[in-house]
XYZ file of N, CA and C in Angstrom:
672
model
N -311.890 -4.398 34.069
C -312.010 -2.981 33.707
C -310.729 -2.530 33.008
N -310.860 -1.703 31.796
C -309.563 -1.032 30.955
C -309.047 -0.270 32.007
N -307.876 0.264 31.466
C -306.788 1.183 31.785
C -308.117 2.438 31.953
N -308.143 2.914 30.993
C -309.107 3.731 30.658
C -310.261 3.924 31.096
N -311.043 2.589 31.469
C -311.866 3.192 32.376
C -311.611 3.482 34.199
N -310.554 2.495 34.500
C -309.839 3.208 35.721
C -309.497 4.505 35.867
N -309.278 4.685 34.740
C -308.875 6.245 35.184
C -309.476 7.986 34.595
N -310.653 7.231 33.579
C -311.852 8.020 33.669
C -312.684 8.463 34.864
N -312.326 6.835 35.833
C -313.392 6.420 36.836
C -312.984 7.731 37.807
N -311.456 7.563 37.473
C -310.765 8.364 38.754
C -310.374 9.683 38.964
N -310.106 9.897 37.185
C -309.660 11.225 37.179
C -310.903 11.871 36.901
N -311.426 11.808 36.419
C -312.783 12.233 35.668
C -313.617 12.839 36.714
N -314.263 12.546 37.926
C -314.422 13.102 38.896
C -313.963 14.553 39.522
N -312.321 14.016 39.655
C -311.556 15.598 39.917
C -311.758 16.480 38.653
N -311.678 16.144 37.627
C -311.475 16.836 37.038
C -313.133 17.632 36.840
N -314.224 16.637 36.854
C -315.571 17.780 36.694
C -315.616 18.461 38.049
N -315.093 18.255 39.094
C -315.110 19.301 40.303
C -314.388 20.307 39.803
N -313.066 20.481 39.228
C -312.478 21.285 39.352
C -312.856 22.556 38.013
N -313.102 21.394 37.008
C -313.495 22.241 35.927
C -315.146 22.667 35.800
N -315.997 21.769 36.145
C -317.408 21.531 36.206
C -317.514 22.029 34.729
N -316.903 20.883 33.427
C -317.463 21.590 31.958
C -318.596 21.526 32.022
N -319.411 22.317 31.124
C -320.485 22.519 30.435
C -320.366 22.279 28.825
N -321.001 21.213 28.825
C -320.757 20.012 27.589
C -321.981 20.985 26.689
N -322.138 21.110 25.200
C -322.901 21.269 24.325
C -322.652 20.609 23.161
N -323.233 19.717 22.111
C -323.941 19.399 21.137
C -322.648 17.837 21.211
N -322.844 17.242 22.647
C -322.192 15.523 22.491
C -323.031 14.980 21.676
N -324.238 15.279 21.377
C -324.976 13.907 20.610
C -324.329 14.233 19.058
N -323.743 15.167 18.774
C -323.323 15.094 17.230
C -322.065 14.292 16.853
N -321.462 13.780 18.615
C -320.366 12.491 18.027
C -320.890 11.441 17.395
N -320.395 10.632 16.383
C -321.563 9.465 16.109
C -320.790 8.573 17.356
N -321.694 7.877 17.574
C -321.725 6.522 18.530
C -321.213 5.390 18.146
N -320.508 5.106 16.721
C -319.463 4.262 16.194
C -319.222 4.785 15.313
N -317.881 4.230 14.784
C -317.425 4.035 13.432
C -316.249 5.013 14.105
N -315.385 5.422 12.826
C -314.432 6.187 12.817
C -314.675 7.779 12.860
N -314.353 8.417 13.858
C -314.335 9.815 13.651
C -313.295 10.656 14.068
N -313.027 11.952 13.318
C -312.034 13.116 13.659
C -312.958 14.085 13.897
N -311.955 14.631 15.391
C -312.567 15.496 16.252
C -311.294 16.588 16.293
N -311.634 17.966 15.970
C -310.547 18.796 15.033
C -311.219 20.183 15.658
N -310.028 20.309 16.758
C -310.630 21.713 17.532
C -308.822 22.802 17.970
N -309.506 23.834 18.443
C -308.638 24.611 19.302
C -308.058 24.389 19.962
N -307.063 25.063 20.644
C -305.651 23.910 21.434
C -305.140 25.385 22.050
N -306.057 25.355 23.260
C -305.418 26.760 24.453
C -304.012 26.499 25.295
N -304.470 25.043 25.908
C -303.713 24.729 26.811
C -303.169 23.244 27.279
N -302.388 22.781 27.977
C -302.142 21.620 28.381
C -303.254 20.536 28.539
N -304.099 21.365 29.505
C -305.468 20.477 30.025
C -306.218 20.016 29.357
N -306.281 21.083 27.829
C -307.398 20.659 26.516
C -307.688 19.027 26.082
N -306.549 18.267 26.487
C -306.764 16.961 25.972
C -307.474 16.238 27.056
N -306.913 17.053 28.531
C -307.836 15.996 29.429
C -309.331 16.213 29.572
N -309.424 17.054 29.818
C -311.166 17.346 29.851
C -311.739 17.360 28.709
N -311.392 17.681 27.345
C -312.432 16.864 26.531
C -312.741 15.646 26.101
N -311.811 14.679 26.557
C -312.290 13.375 26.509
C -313.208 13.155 27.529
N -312.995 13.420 28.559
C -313.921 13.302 29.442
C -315.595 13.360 29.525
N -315.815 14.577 28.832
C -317.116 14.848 28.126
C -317.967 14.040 26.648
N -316.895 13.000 26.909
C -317.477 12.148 25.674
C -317.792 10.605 26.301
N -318.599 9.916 26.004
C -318.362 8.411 26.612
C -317.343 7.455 25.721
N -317.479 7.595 24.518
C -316.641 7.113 23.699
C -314.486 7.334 24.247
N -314.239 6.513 24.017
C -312.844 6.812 24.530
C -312.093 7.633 23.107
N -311.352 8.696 23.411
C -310.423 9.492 22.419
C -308.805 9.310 22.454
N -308.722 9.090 21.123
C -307.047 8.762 21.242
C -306.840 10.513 20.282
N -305.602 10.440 20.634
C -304.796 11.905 20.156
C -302.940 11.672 20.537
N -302.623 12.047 19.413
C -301.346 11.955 19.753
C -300.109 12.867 20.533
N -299.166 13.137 21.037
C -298.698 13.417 22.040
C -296.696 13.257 22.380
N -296.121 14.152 22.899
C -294.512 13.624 22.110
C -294.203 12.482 23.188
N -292.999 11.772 22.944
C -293.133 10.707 23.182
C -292.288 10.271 24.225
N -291.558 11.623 25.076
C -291.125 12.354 26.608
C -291.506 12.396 27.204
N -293.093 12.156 26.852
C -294.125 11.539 27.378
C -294.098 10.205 28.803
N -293.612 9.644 27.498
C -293.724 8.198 28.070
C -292.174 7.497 28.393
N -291.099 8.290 27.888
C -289.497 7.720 28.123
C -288.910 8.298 29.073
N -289.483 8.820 30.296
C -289.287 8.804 31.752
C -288.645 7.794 32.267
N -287.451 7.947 33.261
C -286.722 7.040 33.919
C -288.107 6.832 35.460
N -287.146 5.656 35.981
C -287.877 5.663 37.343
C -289.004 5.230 37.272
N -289.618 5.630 38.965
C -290.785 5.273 39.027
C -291.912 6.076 38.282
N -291.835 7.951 38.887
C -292.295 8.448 37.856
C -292.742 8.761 36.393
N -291.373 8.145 35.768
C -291.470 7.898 34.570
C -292.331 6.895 34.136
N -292.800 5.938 34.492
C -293.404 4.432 34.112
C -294.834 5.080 34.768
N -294.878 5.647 35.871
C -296.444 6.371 36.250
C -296.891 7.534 35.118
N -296.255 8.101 34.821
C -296.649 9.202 33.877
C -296.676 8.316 32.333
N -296.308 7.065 32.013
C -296.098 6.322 30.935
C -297.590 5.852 30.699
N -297.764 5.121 32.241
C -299.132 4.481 32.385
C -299.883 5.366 32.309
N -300.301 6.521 32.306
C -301.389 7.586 32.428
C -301.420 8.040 31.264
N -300.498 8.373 30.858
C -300.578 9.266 29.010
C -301.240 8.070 28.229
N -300.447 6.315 28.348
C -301.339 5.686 27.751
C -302.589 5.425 27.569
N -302.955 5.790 28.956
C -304.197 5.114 29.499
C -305.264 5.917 29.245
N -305.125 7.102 28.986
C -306.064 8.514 28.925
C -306.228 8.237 27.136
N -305.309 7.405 26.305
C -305.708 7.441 24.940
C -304.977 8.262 24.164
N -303.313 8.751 24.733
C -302.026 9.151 23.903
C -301.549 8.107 23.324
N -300.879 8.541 21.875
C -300.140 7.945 21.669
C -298.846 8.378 21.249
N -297.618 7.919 21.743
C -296.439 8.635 21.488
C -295.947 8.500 20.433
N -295.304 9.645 19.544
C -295.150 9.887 18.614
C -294.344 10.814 18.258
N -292.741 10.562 17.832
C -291.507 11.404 17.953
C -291.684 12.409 17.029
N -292.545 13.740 17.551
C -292.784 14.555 16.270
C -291.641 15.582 16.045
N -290.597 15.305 16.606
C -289.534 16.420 16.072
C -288.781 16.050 15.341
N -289.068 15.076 14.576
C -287.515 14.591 13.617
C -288.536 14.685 12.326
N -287.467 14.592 11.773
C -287.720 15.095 10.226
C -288.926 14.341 9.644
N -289.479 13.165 9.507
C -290.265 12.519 9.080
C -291.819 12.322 10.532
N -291.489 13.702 11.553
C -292.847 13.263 12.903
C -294.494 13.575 12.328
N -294.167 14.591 11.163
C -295.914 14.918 10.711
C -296.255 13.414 9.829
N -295.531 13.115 9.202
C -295.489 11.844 8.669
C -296.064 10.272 9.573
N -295.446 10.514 10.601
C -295.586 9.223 11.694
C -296.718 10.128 12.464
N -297.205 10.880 12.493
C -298.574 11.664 13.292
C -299.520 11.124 12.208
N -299.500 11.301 11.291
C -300.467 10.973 10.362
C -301.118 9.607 10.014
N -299.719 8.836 9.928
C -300.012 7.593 9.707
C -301.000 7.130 10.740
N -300.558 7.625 12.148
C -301.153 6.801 13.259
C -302.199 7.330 13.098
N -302.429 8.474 12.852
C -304.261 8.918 13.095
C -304.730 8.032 11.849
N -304.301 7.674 10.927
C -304.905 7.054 9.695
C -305.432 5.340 10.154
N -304.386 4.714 11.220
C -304.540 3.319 11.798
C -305.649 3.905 12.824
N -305.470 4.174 13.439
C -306.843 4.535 14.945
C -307.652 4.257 13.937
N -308.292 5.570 12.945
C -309.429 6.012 12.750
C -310.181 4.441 11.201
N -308.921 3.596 11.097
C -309.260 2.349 10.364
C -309.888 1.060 11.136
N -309.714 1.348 12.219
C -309.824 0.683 13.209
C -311.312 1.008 13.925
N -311.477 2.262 13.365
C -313.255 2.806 13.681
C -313.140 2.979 14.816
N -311.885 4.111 15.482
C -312.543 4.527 16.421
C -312.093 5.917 16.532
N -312.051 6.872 17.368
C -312.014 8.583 17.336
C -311.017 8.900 17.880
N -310.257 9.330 16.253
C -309.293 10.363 16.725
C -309.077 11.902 16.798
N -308.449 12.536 17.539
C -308.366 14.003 18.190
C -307.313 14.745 17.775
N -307.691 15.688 17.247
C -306.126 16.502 16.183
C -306.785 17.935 16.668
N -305.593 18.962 16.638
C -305.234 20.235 16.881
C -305.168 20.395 15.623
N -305.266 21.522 14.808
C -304.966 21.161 13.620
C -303.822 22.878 13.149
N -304.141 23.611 14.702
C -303.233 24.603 14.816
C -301.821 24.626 14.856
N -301.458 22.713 15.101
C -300.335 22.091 15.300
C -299.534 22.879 16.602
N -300.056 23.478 17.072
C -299.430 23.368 18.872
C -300.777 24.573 19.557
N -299.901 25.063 20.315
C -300.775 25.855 21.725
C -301.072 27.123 20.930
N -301.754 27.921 21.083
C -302.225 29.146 20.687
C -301.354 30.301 21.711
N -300.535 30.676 21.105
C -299.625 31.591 21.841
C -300.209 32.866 22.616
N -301.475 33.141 22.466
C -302.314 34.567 22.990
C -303.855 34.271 23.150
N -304.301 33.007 22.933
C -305.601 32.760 22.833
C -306.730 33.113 21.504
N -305.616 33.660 20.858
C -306.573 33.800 19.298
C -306.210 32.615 18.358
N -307.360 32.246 17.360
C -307.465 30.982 16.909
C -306.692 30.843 15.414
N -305.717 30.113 15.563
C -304.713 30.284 13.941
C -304.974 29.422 12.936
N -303.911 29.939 11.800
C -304.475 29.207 10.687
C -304.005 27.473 10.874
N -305.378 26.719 10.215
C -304.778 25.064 9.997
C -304.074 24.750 9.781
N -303.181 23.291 9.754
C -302.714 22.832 9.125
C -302.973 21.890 8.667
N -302.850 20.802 7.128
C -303.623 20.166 6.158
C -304.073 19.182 6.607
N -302.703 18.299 8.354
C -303.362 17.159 8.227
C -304.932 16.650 8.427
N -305.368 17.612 8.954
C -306.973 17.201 8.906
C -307.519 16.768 7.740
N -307.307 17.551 6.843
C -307.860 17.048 5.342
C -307.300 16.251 4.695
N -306.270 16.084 4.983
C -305.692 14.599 4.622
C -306.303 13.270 5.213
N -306.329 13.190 6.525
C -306.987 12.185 7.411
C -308.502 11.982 7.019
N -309.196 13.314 7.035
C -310.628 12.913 6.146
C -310.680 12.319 4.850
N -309.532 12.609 4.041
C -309.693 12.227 2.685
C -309.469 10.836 2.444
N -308.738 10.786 3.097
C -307.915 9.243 3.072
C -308.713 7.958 3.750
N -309.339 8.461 4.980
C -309.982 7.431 5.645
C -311.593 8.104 5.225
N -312.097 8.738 4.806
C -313.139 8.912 4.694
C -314.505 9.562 6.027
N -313.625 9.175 7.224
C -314.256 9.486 8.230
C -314.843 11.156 8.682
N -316.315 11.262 9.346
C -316.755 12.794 9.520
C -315.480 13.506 10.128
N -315.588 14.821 10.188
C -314.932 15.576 11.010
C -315.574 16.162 11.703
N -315.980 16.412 13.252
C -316.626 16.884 14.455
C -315.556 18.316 15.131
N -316.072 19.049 14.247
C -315.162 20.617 15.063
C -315.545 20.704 16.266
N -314.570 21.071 17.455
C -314.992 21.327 18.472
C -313.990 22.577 18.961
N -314.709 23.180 20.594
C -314.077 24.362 20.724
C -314.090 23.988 22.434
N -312.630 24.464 22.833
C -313.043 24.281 24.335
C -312.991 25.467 24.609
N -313.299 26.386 25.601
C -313.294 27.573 25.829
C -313.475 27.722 27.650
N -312.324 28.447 27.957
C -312.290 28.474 29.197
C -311.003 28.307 29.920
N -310.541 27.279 28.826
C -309.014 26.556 29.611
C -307.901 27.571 29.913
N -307.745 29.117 28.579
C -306.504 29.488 28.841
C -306.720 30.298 30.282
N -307.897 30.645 31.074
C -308.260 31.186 32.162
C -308.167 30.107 33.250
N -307.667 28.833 33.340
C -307.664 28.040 34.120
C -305.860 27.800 34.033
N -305.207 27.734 33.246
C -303.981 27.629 32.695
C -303.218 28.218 32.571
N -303.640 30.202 32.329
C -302.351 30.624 31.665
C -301.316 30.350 31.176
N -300.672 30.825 29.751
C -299.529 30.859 29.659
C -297.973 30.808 30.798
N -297.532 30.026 30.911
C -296.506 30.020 32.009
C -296.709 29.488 33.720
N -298.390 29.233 33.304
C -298.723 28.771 34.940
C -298.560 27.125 35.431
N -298.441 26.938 36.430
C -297.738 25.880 36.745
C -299.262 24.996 36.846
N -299.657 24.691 38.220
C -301.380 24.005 38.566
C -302.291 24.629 38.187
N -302.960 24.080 37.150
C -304.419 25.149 36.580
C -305.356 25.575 37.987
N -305.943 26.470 37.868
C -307.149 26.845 39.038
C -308.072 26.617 38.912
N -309.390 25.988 39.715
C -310.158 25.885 39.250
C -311.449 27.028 38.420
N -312.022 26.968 37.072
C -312.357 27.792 36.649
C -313.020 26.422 35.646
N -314.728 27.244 35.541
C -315.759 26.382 34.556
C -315.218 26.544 33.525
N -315.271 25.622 32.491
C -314.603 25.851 31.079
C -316.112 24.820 30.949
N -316.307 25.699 28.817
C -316.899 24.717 28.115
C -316.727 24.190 27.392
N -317.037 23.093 26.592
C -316.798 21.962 25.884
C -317.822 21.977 24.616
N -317.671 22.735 23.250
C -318.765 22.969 21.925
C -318.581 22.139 20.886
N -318.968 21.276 20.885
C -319.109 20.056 19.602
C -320.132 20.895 18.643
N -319.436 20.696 17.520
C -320.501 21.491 16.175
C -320.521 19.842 15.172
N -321.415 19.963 14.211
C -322.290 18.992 13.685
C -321.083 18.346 12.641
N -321.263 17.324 12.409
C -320.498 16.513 11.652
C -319.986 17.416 10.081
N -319.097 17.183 9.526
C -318.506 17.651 8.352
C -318.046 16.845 7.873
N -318.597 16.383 6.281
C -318.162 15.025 5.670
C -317.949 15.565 4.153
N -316.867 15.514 3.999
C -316.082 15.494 2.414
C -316.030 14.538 1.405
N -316.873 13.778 1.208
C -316.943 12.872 0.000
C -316.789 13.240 -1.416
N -317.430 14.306 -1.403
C -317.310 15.092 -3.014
C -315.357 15.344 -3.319
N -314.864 14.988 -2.378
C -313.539 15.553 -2.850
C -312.529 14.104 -2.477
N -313.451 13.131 -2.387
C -312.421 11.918 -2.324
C -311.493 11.561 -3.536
N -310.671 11.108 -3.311
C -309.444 11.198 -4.267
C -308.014 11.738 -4.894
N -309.023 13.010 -3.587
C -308.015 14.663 -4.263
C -306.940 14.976 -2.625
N -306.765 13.634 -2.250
C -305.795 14.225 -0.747
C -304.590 14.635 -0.893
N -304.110 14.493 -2.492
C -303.101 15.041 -3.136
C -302.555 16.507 -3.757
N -304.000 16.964 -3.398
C -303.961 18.098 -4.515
C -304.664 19.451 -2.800
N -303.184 20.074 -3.158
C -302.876 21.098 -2.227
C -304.175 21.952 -1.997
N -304.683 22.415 -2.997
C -305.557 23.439 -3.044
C -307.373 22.957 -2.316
N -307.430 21.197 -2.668
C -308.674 20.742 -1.816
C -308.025 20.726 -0.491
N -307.165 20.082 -0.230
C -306.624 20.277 1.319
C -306.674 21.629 1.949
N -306.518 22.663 1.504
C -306.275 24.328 1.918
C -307.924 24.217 2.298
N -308.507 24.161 1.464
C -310.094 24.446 1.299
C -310.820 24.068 2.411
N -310.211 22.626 2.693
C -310.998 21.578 3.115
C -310.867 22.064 5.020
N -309.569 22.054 4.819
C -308.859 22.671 6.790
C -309.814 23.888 6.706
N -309.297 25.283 5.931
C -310.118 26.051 6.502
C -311.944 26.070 6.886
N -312.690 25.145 5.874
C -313.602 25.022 5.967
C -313.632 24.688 7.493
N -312.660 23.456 7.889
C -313.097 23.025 9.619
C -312.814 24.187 10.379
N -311.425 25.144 10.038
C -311.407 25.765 10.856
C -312.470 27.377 11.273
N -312.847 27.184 9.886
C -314.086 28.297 10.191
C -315.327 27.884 11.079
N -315.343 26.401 11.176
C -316.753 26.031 12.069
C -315.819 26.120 13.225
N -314.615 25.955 13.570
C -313.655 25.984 14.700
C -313.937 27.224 15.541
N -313.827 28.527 14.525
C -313.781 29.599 15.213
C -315.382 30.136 15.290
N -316.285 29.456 14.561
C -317.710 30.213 15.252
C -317.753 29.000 16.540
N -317.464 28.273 16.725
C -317.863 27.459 18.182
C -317.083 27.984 19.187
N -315.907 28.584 18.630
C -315.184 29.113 20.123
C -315.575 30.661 20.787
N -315.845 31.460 18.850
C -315.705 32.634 19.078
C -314.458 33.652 19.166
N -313.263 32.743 19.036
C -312.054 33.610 18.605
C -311.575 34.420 17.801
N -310.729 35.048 17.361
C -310.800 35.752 16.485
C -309.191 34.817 16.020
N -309.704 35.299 14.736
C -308.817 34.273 13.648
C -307.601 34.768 13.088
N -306.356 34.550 12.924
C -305.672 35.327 12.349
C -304.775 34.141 11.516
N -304.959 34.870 9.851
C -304.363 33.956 9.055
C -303.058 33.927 8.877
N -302.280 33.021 9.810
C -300.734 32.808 9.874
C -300.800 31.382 10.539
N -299.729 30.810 10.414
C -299.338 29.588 11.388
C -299.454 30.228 13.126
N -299.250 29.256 13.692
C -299.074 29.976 15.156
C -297.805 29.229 15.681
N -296.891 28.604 14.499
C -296.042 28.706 15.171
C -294.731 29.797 14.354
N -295.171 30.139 13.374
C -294.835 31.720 13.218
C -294.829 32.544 14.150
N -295.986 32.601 14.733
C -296.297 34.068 15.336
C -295.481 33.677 16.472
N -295.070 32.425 17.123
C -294.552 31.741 18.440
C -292.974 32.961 17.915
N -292.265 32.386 16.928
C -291.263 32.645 16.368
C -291.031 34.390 16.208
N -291.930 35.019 16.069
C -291.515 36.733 15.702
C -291.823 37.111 16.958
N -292.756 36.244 17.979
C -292.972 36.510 19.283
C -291.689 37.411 19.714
């Protein structure tokens, strides 16, 4: 048995007690090949429980403090971030959107599903912000669908500043595949990339229902 399924086996359990998601439209993951799955990003937990709701295993990337823990702890929290389908990835130095990218570009060559925020961090108030390109880059380049999804529920299990989430139902909204072929070629050209993100992020915000506000969110983190 994988890493991964040990600890689907294990965590996965607690976690539908605690969360009990309510999964809608899983059959629109495809069942092979390469896919990007390009949703909202409330809270910490967002990465664990939506893999969970998928059978397919999800990789997504993750910083990499993660996993460079001293001790025993450190090597337990190493084994778990791996094992859940992180991959570490030093995104604060000058070249990290660069090394985020690449790796989602190897996963998803490799034909299997990778998981991007595309808000590029947490949603500072629970309203849904503007993209950022790498999504449309990663579609363009590898060719693979994009599967918008919305979790909804988490920042009520999480709050801002809260330590152990509570338990509280959250749901899990997969919307229908989105495939860009007509614009292969153009992962260069700023203006299909602009097009291409907001397009996901508009199916982003009818699956969640947020309200949208066109800025970065880590602007708004910043005038906060």
């Amino acid at each position: 048995m994988s890493r991964h399924a040990i600890v689907k086996a294990t965590l996965g359990p607690i976690l539908r007690l605690m969360f009990r998601p309510r999964v809608e439209g899983a059959e629109n993951v495809p069942g092979t090949g390469p896919v990007i799955l390009a949703g909202n990003h409330l809270t910490f937990i967002d990465s664990m429980i939506m893999p969970i709701c998928l059978e397919r295993q999800v990789f997504f990337i993750g910083k990499d403090e993660y996993v460079t823990g001293k001790g025993f702890k450190g090597r337990l929290m190493a084994w778990f971030f791996t094992s859940v389908g992180m991959i570490p990835v030093d995104r604060d130095g000058g070249r990290g959107g660069v090394a985020a990218l690449m790796t989602g570009r190897r996963v998803l060559e490799e034909g299997k599903i990778f998981s991007i925020y595309p808000e590029g961090t947490r949603s500072p108030d629970g309203r849904l912000y503007r993209g950022r390109t790498g999504v449309a880059r990663l579609t363009l380049m590898t060719g693979a669908p994009v599967v918008p999804f919305a979790v909804i529920g988490t920042d009520k299990a999480q709050p801002t500043g809260a330590g152990f989430p509570r338990p509280v139902q959250v749901t899990v909204r997969f919307g229908e595949p989105l495939e860009f072929s007509r614009y292969e070629g153009m992962d260069r050209d700023r203006y299909v990339l602009r097009a291409v993100t907001d397009s996901v992020m508009a199916e982003v915000m009818r699956l969640s229902g947020q309200e949208y506000v066109d800025m970065y969110a880590t602007k708004a983190k910043e005038a906060a």
